[in-house]
mmCIF file with all atom_site columns, C-alpha atoms in Angstrom:
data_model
loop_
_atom_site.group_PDB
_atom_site.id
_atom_site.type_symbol
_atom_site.label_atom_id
_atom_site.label_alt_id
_atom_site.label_comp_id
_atom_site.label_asym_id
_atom_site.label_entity_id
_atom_site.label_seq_id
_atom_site.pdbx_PDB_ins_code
_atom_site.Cartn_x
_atom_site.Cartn_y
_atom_site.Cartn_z
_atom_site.occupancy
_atom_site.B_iso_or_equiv
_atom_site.pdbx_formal_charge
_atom_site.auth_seq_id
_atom_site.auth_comp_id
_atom_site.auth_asym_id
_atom_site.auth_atom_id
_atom_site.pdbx_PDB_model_num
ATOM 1   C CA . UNK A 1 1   ? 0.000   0.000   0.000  1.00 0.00 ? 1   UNK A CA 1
ATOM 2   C CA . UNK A 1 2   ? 2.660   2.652   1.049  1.00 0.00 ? 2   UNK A CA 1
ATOM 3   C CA . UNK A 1 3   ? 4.726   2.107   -2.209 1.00 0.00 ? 3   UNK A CA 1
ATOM 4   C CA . UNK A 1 4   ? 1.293   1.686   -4.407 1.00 0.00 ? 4   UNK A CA 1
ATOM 5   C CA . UNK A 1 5   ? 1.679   -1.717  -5.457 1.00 0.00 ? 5   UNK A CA 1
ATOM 6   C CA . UNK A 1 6   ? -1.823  -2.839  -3.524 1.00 0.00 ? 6   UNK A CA 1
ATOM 7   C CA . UNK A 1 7   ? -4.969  -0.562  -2.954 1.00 0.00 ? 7   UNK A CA 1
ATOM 8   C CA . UNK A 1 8   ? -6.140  -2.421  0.501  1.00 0.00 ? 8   UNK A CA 1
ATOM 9   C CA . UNK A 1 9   ? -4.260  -4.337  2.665  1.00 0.00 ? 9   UNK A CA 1
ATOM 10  C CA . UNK A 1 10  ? -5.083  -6.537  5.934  1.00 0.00 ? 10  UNK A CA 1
ATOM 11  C CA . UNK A 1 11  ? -2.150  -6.346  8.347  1.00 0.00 ? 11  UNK A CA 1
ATOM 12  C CA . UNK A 1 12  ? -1.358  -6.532  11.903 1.00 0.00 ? 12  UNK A CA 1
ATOM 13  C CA . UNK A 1 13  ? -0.681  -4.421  13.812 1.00 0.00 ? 13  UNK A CA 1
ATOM 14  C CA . UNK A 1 14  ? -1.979  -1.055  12.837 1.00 0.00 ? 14  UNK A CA 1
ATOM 15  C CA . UNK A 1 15  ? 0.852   1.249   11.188 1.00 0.00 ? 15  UNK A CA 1
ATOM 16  C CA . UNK A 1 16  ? 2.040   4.244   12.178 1.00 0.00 ? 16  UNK A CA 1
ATOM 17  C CA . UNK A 1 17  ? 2.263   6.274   8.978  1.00 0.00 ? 17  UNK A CA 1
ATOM 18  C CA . UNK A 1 18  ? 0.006   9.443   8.877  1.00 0.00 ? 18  UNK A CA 1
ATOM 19  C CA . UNK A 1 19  ? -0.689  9.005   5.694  1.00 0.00 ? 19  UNK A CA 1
ATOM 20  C CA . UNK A 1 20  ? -2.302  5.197   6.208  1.00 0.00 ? 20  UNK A CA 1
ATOM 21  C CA . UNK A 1 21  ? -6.209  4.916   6.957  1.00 0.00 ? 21  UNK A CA 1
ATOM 22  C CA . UNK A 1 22  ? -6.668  2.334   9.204  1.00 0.00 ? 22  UNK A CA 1
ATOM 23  C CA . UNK A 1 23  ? -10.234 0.132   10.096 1.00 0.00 ? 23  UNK A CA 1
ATOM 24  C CA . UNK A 1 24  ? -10.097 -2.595  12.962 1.00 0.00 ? 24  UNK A CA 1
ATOM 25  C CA . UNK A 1 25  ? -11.296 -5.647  11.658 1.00 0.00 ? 25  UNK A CA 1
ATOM 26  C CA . UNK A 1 26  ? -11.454 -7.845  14.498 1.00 0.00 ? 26  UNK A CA 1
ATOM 27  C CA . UNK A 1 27  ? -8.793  -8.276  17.879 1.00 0.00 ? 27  UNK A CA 1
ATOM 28  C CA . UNK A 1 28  ? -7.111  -11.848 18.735 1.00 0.00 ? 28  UNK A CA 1
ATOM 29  C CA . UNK A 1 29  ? -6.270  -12.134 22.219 1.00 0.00 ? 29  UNK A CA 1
ATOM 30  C CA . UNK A 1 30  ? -2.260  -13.432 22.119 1.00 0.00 ? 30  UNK A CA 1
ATOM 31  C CA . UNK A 1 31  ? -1.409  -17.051 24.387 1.00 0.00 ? 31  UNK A CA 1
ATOM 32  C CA . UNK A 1 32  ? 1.917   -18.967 24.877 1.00 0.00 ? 32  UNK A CA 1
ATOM 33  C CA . UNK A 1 33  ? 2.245   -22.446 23.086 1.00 0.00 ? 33  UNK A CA 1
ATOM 34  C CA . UNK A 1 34  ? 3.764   -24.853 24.690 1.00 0.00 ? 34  UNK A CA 1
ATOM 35  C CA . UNK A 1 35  ? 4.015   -28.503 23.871 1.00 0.00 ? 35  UNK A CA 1
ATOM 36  C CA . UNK A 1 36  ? 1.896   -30.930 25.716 1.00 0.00 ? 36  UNK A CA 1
ATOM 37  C CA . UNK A 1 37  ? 3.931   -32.374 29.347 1.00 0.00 ? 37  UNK A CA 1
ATOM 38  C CA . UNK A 1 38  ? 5.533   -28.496 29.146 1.00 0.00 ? 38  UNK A CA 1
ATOM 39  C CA . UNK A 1 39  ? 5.720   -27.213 32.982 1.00 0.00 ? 39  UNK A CA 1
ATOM 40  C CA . UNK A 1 40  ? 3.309   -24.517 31.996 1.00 0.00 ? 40  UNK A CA 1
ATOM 41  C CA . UNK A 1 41  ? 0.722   -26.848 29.893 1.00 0.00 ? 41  UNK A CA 1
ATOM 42  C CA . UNK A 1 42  ? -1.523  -27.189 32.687 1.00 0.00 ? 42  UNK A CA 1
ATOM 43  C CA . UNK A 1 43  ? -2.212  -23.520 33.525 1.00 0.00 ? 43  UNK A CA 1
ATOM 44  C CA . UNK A 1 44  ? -5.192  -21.897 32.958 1.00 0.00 ? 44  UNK A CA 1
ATOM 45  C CA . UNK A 1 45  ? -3.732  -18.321 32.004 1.00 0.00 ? 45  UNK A CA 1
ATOM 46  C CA . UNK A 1 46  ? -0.034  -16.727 32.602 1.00 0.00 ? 46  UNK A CA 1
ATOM 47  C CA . UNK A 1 47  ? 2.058   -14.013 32.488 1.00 0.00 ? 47  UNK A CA 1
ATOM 48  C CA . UNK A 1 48  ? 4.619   -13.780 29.779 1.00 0.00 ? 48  UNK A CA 1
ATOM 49  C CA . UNK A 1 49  ? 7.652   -13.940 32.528 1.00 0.00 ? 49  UNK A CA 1
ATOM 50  C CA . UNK A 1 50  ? 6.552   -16.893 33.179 1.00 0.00 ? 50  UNK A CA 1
ATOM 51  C CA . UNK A 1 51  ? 8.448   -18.393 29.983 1.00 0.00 ? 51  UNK A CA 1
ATOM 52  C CA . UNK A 1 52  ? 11.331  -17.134 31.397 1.00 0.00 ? 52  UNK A CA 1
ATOM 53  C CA . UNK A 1 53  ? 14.593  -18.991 30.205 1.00 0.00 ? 53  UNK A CA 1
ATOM 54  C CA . UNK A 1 54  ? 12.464  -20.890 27.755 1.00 0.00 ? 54  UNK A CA 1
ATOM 55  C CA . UNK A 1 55  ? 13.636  -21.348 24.249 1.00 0.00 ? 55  UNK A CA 1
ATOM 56  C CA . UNK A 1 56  ? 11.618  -19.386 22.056 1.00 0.00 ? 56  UNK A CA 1
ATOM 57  C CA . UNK A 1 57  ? 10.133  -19.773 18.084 1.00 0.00 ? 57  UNK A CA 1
ATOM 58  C CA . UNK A 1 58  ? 9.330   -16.732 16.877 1.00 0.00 ? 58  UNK A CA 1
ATOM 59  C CA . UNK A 1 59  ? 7.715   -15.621 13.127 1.00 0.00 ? 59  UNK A CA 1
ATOM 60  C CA . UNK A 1 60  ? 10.590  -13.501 10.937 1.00 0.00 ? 60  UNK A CA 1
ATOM 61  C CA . UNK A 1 61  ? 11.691  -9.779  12.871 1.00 0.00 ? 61  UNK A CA 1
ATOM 62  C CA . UNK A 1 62  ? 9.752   -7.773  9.843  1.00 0.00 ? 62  UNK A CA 1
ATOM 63  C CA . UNK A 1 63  ? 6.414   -9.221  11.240 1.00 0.00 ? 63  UNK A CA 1
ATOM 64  C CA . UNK A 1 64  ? 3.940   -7.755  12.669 1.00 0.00 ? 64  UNK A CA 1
ATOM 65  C CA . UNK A 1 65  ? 3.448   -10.851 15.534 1.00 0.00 ? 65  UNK A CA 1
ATOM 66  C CA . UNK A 1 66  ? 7.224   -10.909 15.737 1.00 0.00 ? 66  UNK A CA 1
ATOM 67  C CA . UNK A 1 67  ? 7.015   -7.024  16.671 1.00 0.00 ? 67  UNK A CA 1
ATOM 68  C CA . UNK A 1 68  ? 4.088   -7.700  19.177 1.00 0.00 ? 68  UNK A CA 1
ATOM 69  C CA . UNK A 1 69  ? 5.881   -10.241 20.821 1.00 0.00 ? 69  UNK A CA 1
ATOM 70  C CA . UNK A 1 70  ? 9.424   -8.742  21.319 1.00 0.00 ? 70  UNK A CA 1
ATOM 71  C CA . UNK A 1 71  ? 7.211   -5.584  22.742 1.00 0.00 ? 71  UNK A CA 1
ATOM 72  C CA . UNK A 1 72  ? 5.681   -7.856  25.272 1.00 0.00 ? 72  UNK A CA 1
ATOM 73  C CA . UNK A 1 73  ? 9.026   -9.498  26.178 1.00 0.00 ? 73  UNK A CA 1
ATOM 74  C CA . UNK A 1 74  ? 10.544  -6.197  26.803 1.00 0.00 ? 74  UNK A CA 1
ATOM 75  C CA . UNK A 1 75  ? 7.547   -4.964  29.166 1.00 0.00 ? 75  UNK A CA 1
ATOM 76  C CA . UNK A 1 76  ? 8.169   -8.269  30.910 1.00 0.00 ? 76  UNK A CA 1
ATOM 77  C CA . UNK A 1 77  ? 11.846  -7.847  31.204 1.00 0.00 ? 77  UNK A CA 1
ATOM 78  C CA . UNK A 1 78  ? 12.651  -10.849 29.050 1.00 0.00 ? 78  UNK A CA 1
ATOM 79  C CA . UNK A 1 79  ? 15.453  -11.499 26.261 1.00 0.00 ? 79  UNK A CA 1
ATOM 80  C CA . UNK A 1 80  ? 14.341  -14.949 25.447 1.00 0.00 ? 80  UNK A CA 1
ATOM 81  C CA . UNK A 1 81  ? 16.470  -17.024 23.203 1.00 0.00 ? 81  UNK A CA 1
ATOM 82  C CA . UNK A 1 82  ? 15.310  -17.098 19.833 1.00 0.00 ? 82  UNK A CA 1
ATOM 83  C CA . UNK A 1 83  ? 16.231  -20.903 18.738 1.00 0.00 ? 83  UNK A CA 1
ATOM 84  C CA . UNK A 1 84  ? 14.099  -20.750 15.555 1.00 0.00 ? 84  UNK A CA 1
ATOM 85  C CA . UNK A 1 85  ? 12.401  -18.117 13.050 1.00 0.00 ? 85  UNK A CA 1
ATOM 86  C CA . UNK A 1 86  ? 10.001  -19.366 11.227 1.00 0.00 ? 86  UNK A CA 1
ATOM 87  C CA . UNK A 1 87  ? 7.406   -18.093 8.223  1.00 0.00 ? 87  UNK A CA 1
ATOM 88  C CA . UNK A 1 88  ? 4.323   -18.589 9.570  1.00 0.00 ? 88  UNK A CA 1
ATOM 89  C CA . UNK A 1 89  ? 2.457   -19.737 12.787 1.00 0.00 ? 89  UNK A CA 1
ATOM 90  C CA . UNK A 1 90  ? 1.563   -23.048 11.759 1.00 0.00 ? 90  UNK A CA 1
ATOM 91  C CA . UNK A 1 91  ? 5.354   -23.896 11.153 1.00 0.00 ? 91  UNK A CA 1
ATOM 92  C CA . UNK A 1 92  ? 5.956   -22.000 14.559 1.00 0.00 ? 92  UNK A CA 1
ATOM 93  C CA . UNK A 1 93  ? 3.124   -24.280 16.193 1.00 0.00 ? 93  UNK A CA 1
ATOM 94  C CA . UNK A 1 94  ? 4.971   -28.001 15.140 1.00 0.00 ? 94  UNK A CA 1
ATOM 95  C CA . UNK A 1 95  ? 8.184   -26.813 15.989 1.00 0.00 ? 95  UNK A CA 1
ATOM 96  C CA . UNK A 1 96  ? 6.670   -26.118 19.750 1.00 0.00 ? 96  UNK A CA 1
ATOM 97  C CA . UNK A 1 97  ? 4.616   -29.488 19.611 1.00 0.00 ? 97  UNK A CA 1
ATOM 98  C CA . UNK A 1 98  ? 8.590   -30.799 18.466 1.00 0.00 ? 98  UNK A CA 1
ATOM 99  C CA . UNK A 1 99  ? 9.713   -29.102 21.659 1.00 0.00 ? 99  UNK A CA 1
ATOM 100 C CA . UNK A 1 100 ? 11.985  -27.114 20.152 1.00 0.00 ? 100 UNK A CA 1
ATOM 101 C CA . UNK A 1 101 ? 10.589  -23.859 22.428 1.00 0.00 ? 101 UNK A CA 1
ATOM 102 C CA . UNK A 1 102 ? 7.580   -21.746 23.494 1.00 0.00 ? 102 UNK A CA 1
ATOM 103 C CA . UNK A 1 103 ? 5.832   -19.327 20.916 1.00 0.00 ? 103 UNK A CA 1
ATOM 104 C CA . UNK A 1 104 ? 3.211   -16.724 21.119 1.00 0.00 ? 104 UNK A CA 1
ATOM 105 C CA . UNK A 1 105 ? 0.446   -17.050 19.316 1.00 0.00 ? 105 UNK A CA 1
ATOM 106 C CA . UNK A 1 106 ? -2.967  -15.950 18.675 1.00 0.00 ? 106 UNK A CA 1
ATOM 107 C CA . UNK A 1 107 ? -5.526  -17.973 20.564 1.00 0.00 ? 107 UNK A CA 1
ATOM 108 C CA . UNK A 1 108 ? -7.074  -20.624 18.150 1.00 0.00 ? 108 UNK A CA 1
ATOM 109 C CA . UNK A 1 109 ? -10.445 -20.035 16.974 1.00 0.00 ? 109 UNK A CA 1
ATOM 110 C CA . UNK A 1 110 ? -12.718 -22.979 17.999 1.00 0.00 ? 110 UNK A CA 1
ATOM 111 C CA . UNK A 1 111 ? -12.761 -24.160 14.145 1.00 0.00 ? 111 UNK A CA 1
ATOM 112 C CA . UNK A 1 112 ? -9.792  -24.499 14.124 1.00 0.00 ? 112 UNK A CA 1
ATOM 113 C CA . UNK A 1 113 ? -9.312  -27.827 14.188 1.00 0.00 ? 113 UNK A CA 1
ATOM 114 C CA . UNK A 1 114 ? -6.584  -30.263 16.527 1.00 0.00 ? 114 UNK A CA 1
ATOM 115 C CA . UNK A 1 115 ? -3.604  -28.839 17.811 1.00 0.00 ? 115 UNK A CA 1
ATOM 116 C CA . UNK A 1 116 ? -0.588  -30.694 18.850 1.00 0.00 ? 116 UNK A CA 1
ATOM 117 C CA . UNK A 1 117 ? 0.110   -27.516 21.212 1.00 0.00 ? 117 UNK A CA 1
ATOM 118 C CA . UNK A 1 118 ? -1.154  -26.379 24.494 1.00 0.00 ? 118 UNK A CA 1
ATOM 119 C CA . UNK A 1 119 ? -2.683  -22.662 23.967 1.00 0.00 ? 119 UNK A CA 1
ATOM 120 C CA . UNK A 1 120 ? -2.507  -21.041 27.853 1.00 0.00 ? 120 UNK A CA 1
ATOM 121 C CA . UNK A 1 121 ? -3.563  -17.321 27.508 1.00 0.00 ? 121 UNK A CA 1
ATOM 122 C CA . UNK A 1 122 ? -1.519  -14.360 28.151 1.00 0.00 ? 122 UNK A CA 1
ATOM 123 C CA . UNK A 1 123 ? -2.621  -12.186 31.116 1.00 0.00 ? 123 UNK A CA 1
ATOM 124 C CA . UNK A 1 124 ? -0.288  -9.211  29.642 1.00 0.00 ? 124 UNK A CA 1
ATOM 125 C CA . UNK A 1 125 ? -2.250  -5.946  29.236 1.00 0.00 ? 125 UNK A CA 1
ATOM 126 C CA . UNK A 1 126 ? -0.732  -5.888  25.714 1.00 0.00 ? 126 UNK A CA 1
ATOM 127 C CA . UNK A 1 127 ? -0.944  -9.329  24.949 1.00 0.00 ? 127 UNK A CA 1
ATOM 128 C CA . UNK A 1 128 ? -3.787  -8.728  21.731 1.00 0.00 ? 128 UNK A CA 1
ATOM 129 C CA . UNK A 1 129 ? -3.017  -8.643  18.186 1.00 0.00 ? 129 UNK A CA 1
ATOM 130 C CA . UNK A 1 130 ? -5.847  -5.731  16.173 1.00 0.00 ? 130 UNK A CA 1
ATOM 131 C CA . UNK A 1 131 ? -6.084  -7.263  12.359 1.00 0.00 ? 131 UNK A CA 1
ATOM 132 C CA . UNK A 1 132 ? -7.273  -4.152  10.196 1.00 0.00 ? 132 UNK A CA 1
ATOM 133 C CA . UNK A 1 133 ? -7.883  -2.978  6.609  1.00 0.00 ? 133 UNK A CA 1
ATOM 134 C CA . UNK A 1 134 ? -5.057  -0.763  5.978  1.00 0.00 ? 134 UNK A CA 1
ATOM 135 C CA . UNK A 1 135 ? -5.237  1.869   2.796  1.00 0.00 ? 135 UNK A CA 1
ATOM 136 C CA . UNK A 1 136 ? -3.350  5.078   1.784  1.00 0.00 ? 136 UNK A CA 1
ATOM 137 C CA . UNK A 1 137 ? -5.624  8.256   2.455  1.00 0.00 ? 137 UNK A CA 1
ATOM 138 C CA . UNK A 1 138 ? -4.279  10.324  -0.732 1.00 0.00 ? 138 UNK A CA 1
ATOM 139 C CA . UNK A 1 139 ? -4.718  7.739   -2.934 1.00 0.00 ? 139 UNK A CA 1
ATOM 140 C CA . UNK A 1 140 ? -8.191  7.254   -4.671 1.00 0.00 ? 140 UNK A CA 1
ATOM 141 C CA . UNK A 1 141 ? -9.068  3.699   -4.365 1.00 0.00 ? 141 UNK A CA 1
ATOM 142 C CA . UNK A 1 142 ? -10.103 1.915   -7.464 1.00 0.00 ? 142 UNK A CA 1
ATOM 143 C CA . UNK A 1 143 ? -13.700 0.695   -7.514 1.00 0.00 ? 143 UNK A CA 1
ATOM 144 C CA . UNK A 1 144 ? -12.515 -3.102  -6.714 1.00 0.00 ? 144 UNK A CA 1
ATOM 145 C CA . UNK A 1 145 ? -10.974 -1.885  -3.872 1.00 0.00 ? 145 UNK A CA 1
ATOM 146 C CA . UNK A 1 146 ? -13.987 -0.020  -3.047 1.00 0.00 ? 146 UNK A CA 1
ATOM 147 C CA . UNK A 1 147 ? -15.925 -2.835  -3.572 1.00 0.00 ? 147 UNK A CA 1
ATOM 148 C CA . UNK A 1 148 ? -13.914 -5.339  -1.497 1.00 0.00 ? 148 UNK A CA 1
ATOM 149 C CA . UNK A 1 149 ? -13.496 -2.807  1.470  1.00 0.00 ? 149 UNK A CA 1
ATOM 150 C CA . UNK A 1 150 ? -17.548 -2.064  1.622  1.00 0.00 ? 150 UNK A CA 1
ATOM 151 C CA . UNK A 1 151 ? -17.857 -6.265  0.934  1.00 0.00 ? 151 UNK A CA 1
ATOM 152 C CA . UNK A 1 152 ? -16.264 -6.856  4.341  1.00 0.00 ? 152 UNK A CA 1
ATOM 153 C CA . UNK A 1 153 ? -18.441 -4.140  6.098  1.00 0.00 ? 153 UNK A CA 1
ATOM 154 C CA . UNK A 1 154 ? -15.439 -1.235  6.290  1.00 0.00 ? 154 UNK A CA 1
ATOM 155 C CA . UNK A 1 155 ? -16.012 1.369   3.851  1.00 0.00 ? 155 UNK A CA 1
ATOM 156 C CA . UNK A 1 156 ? -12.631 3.155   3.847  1.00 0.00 ? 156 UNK A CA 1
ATOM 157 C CA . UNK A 1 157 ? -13.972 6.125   2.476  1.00 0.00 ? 157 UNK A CA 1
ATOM 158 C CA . UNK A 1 158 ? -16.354 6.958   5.361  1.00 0.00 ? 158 UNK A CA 1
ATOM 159 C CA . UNK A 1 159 ? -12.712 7.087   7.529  1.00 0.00 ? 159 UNK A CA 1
#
């Protein structure tokens, strides 16, 4: 979007450019996977310093979870080992259920399907990840964009 190469984008989390109108779409509430046995499976909810001196998987710096997460870490006083990067939260989910680390993670919707992970919720004020429709205010959209950002209920022209 900020280079014109896409009209609309849905990212996370919102960016800071002035010149980018923003529209939440919906908020995931962040949780640490562990694998199943892990000292911290059984919990019901946590703290992020709880996973202190775990090994961590974390998604690639540039992302937008990646960028959540270190934030959290640093509120929490934590510079956790990053043993693996990975491309996407699936991959970081089997390399926890592999037990190579912890990872944050949205919580799974309830369609999602079977997980080989534990999901325990992060207490962390912070610990929420707002998905949004993300456009450039002095660009005119074009009327597919238009279309697709009134289709999903967020008519970015109204912003």
């Amino acid at each position: 979007v900020s280079n014109g190469q896409a009209d609309l984008a849905i990212t996370a989390p919102r960016p800071d450019a002035p010149n980018l109108g923003w529209r939440r779409l919906y908020v995931e509430r962040l949780c640490l996977a562990v694998p199943p046995g892990h000292r911290l499976a059984t919990r019901t909810r946590i703290r992020l310093s709880a996973a202190a001196g775990e090994p961590f998987v974390a998604l690639a710096q540039q992302s937008g979870l990646r960028q959540l997460t270190d934030d959290l870490c640093a509120q929490e006083g934590l510079s956790p080992e990053i043993v693996f990067e990975a491309t996407e939260i699936p991959s970081m989910e089997g390399l926890v259920a592999a037990g190579f680390g912890v990872a944050v993670v949205p919580v799974p919707r309830e369609d999602a399907g079977h997980s080989k992970t534990v999901h325990v919720p992060l207490t962390n004020e912070g610990a929420k990840r707002e998905v949004g429709l993300v456009w450039d205010r002095d660009r005119p959209l074009s009327p597919p964009a238009e279309r697709f950002a009134h289709f999903i209920g967020n008519d970015a022209r109204s912003v």
